[in-house]
Tab-separated table of C-alpha atoms in Angstrom:
chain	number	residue	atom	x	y	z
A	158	UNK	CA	15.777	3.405	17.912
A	159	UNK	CA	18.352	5.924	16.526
A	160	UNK	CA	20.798	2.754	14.889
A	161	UNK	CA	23.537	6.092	14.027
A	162	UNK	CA	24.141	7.182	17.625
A	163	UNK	CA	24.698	3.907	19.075
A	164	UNK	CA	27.234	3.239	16.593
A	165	UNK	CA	28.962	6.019	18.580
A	166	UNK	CA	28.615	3.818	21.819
A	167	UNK	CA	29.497	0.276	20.168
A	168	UNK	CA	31.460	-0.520	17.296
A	169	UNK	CA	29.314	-0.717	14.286
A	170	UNK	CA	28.798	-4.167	13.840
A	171	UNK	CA	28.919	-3.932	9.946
A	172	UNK	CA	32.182	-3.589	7.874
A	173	UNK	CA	30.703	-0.728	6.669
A	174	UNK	CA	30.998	2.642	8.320
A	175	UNK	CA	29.294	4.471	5.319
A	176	UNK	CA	25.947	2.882	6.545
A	177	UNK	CA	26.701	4.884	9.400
A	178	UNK	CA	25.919	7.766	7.338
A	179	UNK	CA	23.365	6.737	5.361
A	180	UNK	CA	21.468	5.727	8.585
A	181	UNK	CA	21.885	9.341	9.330
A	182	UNK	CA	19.650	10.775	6.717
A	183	UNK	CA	15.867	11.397	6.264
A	184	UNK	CA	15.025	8.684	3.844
A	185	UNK	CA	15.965	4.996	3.538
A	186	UNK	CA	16.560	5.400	-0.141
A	187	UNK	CA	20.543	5.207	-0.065
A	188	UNK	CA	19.840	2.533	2.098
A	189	UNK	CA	17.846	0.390	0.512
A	190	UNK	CA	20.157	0.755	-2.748
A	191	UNK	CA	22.592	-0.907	-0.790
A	192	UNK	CA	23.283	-4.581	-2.100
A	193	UNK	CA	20.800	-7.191	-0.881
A	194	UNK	CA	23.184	-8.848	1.264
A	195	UNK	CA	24.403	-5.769	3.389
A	196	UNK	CA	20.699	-5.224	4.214
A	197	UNK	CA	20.125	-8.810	5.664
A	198	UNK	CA	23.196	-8.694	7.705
A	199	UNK	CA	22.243	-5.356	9.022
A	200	UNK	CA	18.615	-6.894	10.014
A	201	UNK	CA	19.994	-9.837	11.605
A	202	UNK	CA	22.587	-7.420	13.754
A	203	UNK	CA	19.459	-5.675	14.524
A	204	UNK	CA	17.888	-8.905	15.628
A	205	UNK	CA	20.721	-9.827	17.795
A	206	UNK	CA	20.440	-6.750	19.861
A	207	UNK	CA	16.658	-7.319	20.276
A	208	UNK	CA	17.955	-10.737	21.521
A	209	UNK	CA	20.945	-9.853	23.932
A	210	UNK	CA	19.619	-8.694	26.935
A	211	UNK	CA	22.902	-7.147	27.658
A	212	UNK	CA	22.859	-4.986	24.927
A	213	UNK	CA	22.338	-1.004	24.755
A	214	UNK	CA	18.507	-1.474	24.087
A	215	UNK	CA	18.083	-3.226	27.575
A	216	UNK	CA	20.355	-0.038	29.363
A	217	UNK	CA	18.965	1.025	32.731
A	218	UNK	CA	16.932	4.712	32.611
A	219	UNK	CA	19.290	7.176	32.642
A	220	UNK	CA	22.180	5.733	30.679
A	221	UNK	CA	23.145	5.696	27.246
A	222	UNK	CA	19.504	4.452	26.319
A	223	UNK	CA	18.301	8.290	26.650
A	224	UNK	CA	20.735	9.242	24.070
A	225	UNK	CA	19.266	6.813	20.997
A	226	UNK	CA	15.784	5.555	22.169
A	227	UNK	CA	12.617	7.668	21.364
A	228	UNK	CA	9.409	7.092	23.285
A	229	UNK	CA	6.871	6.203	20.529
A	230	UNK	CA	4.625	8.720	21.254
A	231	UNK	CA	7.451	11.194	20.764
A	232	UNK	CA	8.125	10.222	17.299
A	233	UNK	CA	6.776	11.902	14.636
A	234	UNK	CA	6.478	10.024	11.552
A	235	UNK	CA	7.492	11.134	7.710
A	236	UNK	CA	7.793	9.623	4.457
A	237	UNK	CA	10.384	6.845	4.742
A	238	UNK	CA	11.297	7.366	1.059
A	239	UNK	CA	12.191	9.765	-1.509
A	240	UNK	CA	9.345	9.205	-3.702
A	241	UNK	CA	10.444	9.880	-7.835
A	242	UNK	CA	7.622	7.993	-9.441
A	243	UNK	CA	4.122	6.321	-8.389
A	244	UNK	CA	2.206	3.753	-10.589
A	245	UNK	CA	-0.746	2.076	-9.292
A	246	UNK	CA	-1.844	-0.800	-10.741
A	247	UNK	CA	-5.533	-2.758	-10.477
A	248	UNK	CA	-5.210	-6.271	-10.363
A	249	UNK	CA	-8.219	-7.623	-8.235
A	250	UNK	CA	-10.345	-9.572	-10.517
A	251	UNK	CA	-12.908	-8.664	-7.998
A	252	UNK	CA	-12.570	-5.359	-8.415
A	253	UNK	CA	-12.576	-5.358	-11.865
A	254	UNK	CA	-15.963	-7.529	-12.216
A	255	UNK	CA	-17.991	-5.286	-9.895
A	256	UNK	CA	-16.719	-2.056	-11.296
A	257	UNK	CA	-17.570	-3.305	-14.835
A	258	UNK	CA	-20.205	-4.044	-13.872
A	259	UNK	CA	-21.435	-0.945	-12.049
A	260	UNK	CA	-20.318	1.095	-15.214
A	261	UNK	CA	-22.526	-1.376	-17.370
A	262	UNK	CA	-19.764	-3.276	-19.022
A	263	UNK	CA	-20.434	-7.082	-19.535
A	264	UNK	CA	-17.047	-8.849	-19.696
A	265	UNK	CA	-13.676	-8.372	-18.433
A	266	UNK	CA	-11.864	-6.616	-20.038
A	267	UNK	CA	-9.523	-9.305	-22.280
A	268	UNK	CA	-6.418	-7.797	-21.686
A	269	UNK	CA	-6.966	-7.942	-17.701
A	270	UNK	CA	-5.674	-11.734	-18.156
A	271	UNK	CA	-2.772	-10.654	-20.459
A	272	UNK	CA	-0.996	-8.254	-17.964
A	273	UNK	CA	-0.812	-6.155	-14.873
A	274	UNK	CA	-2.699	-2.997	-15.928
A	275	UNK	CA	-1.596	0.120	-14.342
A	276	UNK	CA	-1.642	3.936	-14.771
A	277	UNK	CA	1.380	6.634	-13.683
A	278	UNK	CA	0.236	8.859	-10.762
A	279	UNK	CA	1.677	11.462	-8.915
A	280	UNK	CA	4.634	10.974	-6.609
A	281	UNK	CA	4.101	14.585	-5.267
A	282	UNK	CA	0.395	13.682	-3.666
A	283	UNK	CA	1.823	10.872	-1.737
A	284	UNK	CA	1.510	11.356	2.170
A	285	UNK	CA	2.212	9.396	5.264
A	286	UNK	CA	-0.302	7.879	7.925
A	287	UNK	CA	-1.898	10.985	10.407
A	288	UNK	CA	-1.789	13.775	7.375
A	289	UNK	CA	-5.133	15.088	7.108
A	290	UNK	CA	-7.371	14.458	3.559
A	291	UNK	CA	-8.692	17.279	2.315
A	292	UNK	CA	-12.049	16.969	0.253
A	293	UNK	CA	-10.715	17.984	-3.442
A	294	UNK	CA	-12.520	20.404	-5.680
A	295	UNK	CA	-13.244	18.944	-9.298
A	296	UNK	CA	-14.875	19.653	-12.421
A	297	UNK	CA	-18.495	17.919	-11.770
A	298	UNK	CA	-21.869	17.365	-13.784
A	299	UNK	CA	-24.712	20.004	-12.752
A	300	UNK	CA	-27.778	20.410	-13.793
A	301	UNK	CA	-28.869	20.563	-17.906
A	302	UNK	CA	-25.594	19.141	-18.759
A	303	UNK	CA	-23.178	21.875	-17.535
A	304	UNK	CA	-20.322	21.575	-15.478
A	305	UNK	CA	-18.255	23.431	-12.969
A	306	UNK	CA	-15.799	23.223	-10.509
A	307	UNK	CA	-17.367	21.660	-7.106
A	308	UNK	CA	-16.466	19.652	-3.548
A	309	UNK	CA	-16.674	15.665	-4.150
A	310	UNK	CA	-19.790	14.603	-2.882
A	311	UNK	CA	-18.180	11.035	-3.489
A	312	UNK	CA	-15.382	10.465	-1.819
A	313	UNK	CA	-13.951	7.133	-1.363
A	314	UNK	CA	-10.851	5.081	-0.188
A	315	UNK	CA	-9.177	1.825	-1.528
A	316	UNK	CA	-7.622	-0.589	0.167
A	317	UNK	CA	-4.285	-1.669	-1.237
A	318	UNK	CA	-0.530	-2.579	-0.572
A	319	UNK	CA	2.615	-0.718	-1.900
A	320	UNK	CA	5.759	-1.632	-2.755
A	321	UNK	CA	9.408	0.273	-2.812
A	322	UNK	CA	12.536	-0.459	-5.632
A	323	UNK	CA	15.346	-0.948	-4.226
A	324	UNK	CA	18.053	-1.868	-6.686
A	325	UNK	CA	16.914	0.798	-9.732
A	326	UNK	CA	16.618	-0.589	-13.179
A	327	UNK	CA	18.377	1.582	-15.733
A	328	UNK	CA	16.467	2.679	-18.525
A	329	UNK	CA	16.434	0.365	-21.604
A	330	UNK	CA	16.391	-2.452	-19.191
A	331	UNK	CA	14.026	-5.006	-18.087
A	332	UNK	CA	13.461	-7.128	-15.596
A	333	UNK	CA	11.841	-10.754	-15.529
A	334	UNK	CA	9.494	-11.595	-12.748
A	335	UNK	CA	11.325	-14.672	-11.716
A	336	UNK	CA	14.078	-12.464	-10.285
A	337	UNK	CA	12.065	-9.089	-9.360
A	338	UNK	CA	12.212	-9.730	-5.757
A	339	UNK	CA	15.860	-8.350	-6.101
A	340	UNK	CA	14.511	-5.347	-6.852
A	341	UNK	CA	11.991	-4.918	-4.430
A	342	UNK	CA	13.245	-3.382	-1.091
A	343	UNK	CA	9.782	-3.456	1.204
A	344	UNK	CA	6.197	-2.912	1.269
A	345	UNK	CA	3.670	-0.295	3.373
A	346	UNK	CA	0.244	-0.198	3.796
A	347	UNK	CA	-1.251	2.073	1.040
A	348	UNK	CA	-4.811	4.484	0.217
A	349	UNK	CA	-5.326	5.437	-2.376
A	350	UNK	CA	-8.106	7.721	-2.004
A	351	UNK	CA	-10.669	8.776	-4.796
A	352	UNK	CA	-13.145	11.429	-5.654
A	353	UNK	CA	-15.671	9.122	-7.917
A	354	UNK	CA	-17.493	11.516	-8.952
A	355	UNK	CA	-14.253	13.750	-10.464
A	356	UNK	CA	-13.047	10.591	-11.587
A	357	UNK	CA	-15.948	9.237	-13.976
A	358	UNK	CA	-16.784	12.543	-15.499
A	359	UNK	CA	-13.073	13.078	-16.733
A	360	UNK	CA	-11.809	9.737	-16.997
A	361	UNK	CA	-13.042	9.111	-21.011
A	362	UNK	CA	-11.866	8.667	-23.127
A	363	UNK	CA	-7.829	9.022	-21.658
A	364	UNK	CA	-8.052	8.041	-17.979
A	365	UNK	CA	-8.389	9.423	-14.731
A	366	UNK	CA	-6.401	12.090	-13.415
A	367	UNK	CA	-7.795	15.237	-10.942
A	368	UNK	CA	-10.237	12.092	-9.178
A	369	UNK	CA	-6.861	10.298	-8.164
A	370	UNK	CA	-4.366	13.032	-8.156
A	371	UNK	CA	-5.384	14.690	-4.853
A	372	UNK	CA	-3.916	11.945	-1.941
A	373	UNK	CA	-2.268	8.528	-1.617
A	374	UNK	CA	-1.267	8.471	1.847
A	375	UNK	CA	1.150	5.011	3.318
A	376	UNK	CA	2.102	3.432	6.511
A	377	UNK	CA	5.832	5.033	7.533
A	378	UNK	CA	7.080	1.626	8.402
A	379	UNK	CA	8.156	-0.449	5.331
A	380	UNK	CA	8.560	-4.196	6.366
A	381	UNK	CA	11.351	-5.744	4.214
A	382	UNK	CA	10.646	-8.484	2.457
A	383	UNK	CA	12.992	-10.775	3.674
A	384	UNK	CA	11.073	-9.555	6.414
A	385	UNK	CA	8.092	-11.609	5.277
A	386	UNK	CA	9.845	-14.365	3.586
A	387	UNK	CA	10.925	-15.247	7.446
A	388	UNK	CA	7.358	-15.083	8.714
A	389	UNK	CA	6.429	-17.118	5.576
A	390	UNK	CA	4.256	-14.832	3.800
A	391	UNK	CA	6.127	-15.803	0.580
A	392	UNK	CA	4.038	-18.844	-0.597
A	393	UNK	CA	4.114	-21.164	-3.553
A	394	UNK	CA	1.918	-20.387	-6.530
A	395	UNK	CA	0.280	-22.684	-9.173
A	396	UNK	CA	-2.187	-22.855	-11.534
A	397	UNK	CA	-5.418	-23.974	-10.464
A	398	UNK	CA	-4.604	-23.130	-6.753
A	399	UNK	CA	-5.616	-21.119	-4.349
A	400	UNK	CA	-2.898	-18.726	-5.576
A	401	UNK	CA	-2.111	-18.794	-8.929
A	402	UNK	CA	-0.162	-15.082	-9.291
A	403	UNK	CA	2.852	-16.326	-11.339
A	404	UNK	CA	1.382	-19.516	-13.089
A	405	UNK	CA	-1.488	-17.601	-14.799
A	406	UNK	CA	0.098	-16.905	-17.794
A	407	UNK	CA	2.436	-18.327	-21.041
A	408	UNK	CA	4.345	-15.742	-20.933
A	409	UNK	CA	7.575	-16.662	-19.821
A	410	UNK	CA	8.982	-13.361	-18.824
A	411	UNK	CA	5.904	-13.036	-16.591
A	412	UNK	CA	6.194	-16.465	-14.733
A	413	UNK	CA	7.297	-17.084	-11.411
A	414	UNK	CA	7.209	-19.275	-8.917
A	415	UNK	CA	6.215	-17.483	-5.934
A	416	UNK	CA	3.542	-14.890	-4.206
A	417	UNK	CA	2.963	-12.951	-1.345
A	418	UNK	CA	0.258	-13.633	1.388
A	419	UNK	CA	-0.686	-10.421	3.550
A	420	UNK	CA	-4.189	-9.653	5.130
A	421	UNK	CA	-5.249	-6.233	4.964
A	422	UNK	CA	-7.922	-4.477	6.963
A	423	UNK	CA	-10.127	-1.711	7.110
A	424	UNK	CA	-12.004	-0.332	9.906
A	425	UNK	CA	-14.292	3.318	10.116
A	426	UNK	CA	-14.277	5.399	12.662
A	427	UNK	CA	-16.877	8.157	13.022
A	428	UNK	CA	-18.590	11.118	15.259
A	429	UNK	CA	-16.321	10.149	18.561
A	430	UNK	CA	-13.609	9.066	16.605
A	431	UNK	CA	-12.844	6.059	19.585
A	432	UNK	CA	-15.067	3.732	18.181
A	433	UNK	CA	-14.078	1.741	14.650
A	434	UNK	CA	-16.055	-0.361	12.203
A	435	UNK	CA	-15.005	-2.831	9.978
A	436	UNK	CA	-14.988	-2.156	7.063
A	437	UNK	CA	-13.748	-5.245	4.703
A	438	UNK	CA	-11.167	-7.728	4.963
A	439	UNK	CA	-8.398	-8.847	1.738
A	440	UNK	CA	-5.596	-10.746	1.039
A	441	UNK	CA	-2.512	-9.586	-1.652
A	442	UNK	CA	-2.568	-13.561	-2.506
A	443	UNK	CA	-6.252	-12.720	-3.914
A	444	UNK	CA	-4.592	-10.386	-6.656
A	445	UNK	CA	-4.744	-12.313	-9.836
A	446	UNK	CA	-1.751	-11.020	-10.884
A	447	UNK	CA	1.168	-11.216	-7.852
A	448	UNK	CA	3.706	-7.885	-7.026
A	449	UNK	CA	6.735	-9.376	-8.849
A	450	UNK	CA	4.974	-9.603	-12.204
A	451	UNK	CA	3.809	-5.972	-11.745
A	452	UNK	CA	7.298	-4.955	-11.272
A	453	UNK	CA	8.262	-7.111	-14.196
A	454	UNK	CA	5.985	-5.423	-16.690
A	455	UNK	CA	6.318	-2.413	-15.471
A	456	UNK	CA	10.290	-2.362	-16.445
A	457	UNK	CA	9.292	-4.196	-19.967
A	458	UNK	CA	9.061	-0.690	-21.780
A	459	UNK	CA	12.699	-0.340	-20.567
A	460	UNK	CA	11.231	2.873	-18.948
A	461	UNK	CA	13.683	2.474	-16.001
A	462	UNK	CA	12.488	2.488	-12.050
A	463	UNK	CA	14.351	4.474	-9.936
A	464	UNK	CA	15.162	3.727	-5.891
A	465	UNK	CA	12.209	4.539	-4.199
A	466	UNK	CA	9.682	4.032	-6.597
A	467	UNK	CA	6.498	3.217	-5.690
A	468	UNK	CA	3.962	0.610	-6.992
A	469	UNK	CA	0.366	0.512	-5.692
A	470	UNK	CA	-1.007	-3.360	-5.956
A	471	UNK	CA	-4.458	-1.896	-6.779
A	472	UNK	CA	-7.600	-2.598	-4.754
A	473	UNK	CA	-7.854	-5.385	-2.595
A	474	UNK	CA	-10.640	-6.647	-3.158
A	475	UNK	CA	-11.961	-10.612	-2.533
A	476	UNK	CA	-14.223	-13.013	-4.382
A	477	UNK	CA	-16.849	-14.884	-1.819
A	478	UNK	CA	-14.748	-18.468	-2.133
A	479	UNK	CA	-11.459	-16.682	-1.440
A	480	UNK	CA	-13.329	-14.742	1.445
A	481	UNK	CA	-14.258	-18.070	2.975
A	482	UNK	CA	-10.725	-18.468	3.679
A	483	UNK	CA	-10.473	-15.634	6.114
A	484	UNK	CA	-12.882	-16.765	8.561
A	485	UNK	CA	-16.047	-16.437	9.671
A	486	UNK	CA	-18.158	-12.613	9.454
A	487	UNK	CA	-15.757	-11.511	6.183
A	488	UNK	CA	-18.336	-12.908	3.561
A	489	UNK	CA	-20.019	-9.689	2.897
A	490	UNK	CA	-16.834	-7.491	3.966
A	491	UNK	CA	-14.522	-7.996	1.151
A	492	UNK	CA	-14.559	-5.189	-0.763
A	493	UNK	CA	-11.528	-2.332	-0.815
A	494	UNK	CA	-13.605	0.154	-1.596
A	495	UNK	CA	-16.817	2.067	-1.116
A	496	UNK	CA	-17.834	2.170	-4.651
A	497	UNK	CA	-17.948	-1.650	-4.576
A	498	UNK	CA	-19.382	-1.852	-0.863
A	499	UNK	CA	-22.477	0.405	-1.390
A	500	UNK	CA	-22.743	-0.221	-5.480
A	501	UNK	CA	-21.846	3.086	-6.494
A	502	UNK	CA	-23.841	4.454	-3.942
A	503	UNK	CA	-27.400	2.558	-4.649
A	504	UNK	CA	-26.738	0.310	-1.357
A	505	UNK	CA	-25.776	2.491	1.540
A	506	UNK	CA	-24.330	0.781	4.522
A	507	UNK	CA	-26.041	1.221	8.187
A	508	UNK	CA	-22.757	1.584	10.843
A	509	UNK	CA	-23.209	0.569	14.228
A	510	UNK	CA	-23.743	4.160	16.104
A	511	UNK	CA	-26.803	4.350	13.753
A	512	UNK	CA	-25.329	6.853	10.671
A	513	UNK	CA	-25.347	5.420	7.614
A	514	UNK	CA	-22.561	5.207	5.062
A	515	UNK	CA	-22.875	5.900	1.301
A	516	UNK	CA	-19.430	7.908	0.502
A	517	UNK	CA	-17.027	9.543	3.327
A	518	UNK	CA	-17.608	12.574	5.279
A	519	UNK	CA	-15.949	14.997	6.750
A	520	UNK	CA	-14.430	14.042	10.030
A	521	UNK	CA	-14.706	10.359	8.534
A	522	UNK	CA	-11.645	8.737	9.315
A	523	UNK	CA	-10.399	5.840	7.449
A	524	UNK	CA	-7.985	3.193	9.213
A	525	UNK	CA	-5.956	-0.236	7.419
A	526	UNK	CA	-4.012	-2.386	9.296
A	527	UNK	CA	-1.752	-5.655	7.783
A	528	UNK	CA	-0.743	-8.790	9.130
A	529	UNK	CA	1.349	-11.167	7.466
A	530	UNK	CA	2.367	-14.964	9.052
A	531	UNK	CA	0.997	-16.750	12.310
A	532	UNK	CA	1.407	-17.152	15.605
A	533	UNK	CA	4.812	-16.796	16.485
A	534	UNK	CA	6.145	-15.795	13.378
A	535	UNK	CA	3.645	-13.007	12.458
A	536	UNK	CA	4.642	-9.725	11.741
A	537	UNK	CA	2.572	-6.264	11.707
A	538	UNK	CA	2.838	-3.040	9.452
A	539	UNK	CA	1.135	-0.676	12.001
A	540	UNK	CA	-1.806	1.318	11.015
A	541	UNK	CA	-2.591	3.809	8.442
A	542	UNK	CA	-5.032	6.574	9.793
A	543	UNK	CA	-5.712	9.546	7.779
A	544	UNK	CA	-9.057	11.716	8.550
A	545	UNK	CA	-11.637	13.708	5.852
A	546	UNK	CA	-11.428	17.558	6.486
A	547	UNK	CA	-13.712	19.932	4.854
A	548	UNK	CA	-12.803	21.412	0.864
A	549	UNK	CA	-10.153	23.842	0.782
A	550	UNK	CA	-12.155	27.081	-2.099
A	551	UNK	CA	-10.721	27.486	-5.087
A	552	UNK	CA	-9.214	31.223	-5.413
A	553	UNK	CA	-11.263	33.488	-7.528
């Protein structure tokens, strides 16, 4: 639905003709700028025309509806924001047990419990849902010791949730967690796709970089999050309790009341590409730490976020007893990622049309979809599809 142009048909029902404008451009940044209020009005005049059955979006074929609606197959998708920075973030006790583990650590990490930990990554790798993945080239162990630049023979894809700024937060600032939700304009499905192999031979002793820095590919459609407050994803959090991001800590510029309940899913689909597999099931609740306390550290530096920044939740990844509470056939699929599914490889998984799954493969493509609410009240963020294609060689 093309809002602009049937602002040219009906009076724009907002006091605000610039909106107009900014409705015109390629990106919702401007947009989501815009104070909080002005964006709930505009989704509730939205609303009201999905309601009205005399309104433009219910004109006959052949009217004014030609002029502003666009079949969804003719749509083509794009980036629905001006990305300046990414950070992704790995907050999934889960996660963070099993990979330790894997690696041969024997404890958490103590500073896991102390704060969101997160690492800056690169806004200019970030891709929408339908781009193609290209297999990256890396610097990988051969043979006596040496190394050289090779195709990932390990490439894997996690499961997470990103968020966008919307009001910025000018530098030397901070923001407490209680009130970070006026910051935060939506959230999109989000992959963040990784060459393991790449990643563990360069990552010590100063952290990944070429083994993350190649894709993170998003859903185009960011749902608001009033958008899930009204479907009642926003739940209560306390310690002890089933969700406990925002009580899990004495740090008072890190407490807050409230989390965020979404259920993310991943499916496989290989050879035909019309048949999927599932893959693992998560929920954001699961995170031990919740999005407004990453957003809250994240600004405690006084580093500044800009509009349109995004923040990766991490891996979604589920302990067995929180798996329990997403029904019945998710107790062994709850893990965002291959590297925890198939133990770094020592546990390949058989698929259904008889292959068998250790890391991804070219033509291998990788599909998440999120739900948030029930019944009536639930709302979707569409699907985020992106497919393995063969290594681009390095020039000589």
């Amino acid at each position: 639905m093309d809002y602009r142009l049937m602002s040219f048909y009906n009076a724009p029902p907002l006091d605000c003709r610039d909106l107009m404008t900014l409705l015109g451009q390629s990106t919702l940044n401007d947009f989501a700028a815009l104070p909080h209020d002005l964006r709930r009005q505009f989704r509730k005049e939205i609303q009201l025309l999905i309601r009205n059955d005399t309104s433009l979006l219910y004109a006959a074929p052949g009217d004014v509806a030609d002029v502003w609606a666009v079949p969804r197959d003719d749509a083509e998708m794009h980036l629905p924001m001006k990305i300046g920075n990414f950070t992704d973030f790995m907050c999934a006790l889960e996660h963070v047990q099993t990979t330790g583990r894997l690696a041969g650590y024997g404890q958490v990490p103590a500073n896991f419990f102390s704060m969101p930990l997160a690492y800056n990554g690169r806004a200019s790798s970030v891709i929408v849902s339908g781009v193609d993945v290209s297999r990256p080239n890396g610097i990988l162990n051969v043979d006596q010791g040496g190394c050289q630049y090779a195709a990932s023979k390990k490439l894997d894809y996690e499961v997470e949730m990103g968020m966008f700024v919307s009001q910025p937060v000018s530098h030397g600032n901070a923001v407490a967690a209680s009130v970070a939700r006026n910051h935060i304009f939506g959230f999109v499905l989000l992959n963040d796709w990784s060459a393991r192999d790449v990643q563990f031979n360069e990552m010590m002793p100063l952290g990944p970089f070429n083994g993350k820095a190649f894709a993170t590919s998003i859903s185009p459609w960011v749902v608001t999050l009033d958008a899930l407050e009204d479907t009642g994803a926003l739940v209560p959090s306390a310690p002890g309790g089933d969700v406990t991001g925002g009580s899990n800590t004495n740090n008072k510029f890190l407490e807050c009341s409230d989390d965020l309940s979404v259920r993310v899913t991943s499916y496989i689909s290989r050879n035909d590409g019309k048949s999927r597999e599932l893959l693992a099931q998560s929920d954001l609740k699961h995170l031990y730490w919740s999005p407004f306390q990453m957003l809250a550290h994240h600004s405690s530096s006084g580093c500044g976020l800009l509009t349109g920044d995004l923040l990766g939740t991490g891996t979604l990844s589920s302990t067995a007893e929180q798996a329990a509470e997403l029904g019945q056939g998710f107790e062994g699929k709850r893990s965002g990622c291959l590297h925890e599914l198939v133990l770094a490889g020592t546990r390949p998984l058989k698929l259904g049309d008889g292959s068998v799954l250790t890391w991804l493969e070219d033509g291998d493509t990788v599909i998440l979809e999120g739900w948030a609410g029930s019944a009536d009240k639930a709302i979707g963020f569409g699907e985020l599809v992106n497919q393995i294609t063969p290594v681009k060689e390095l020039p000589q």
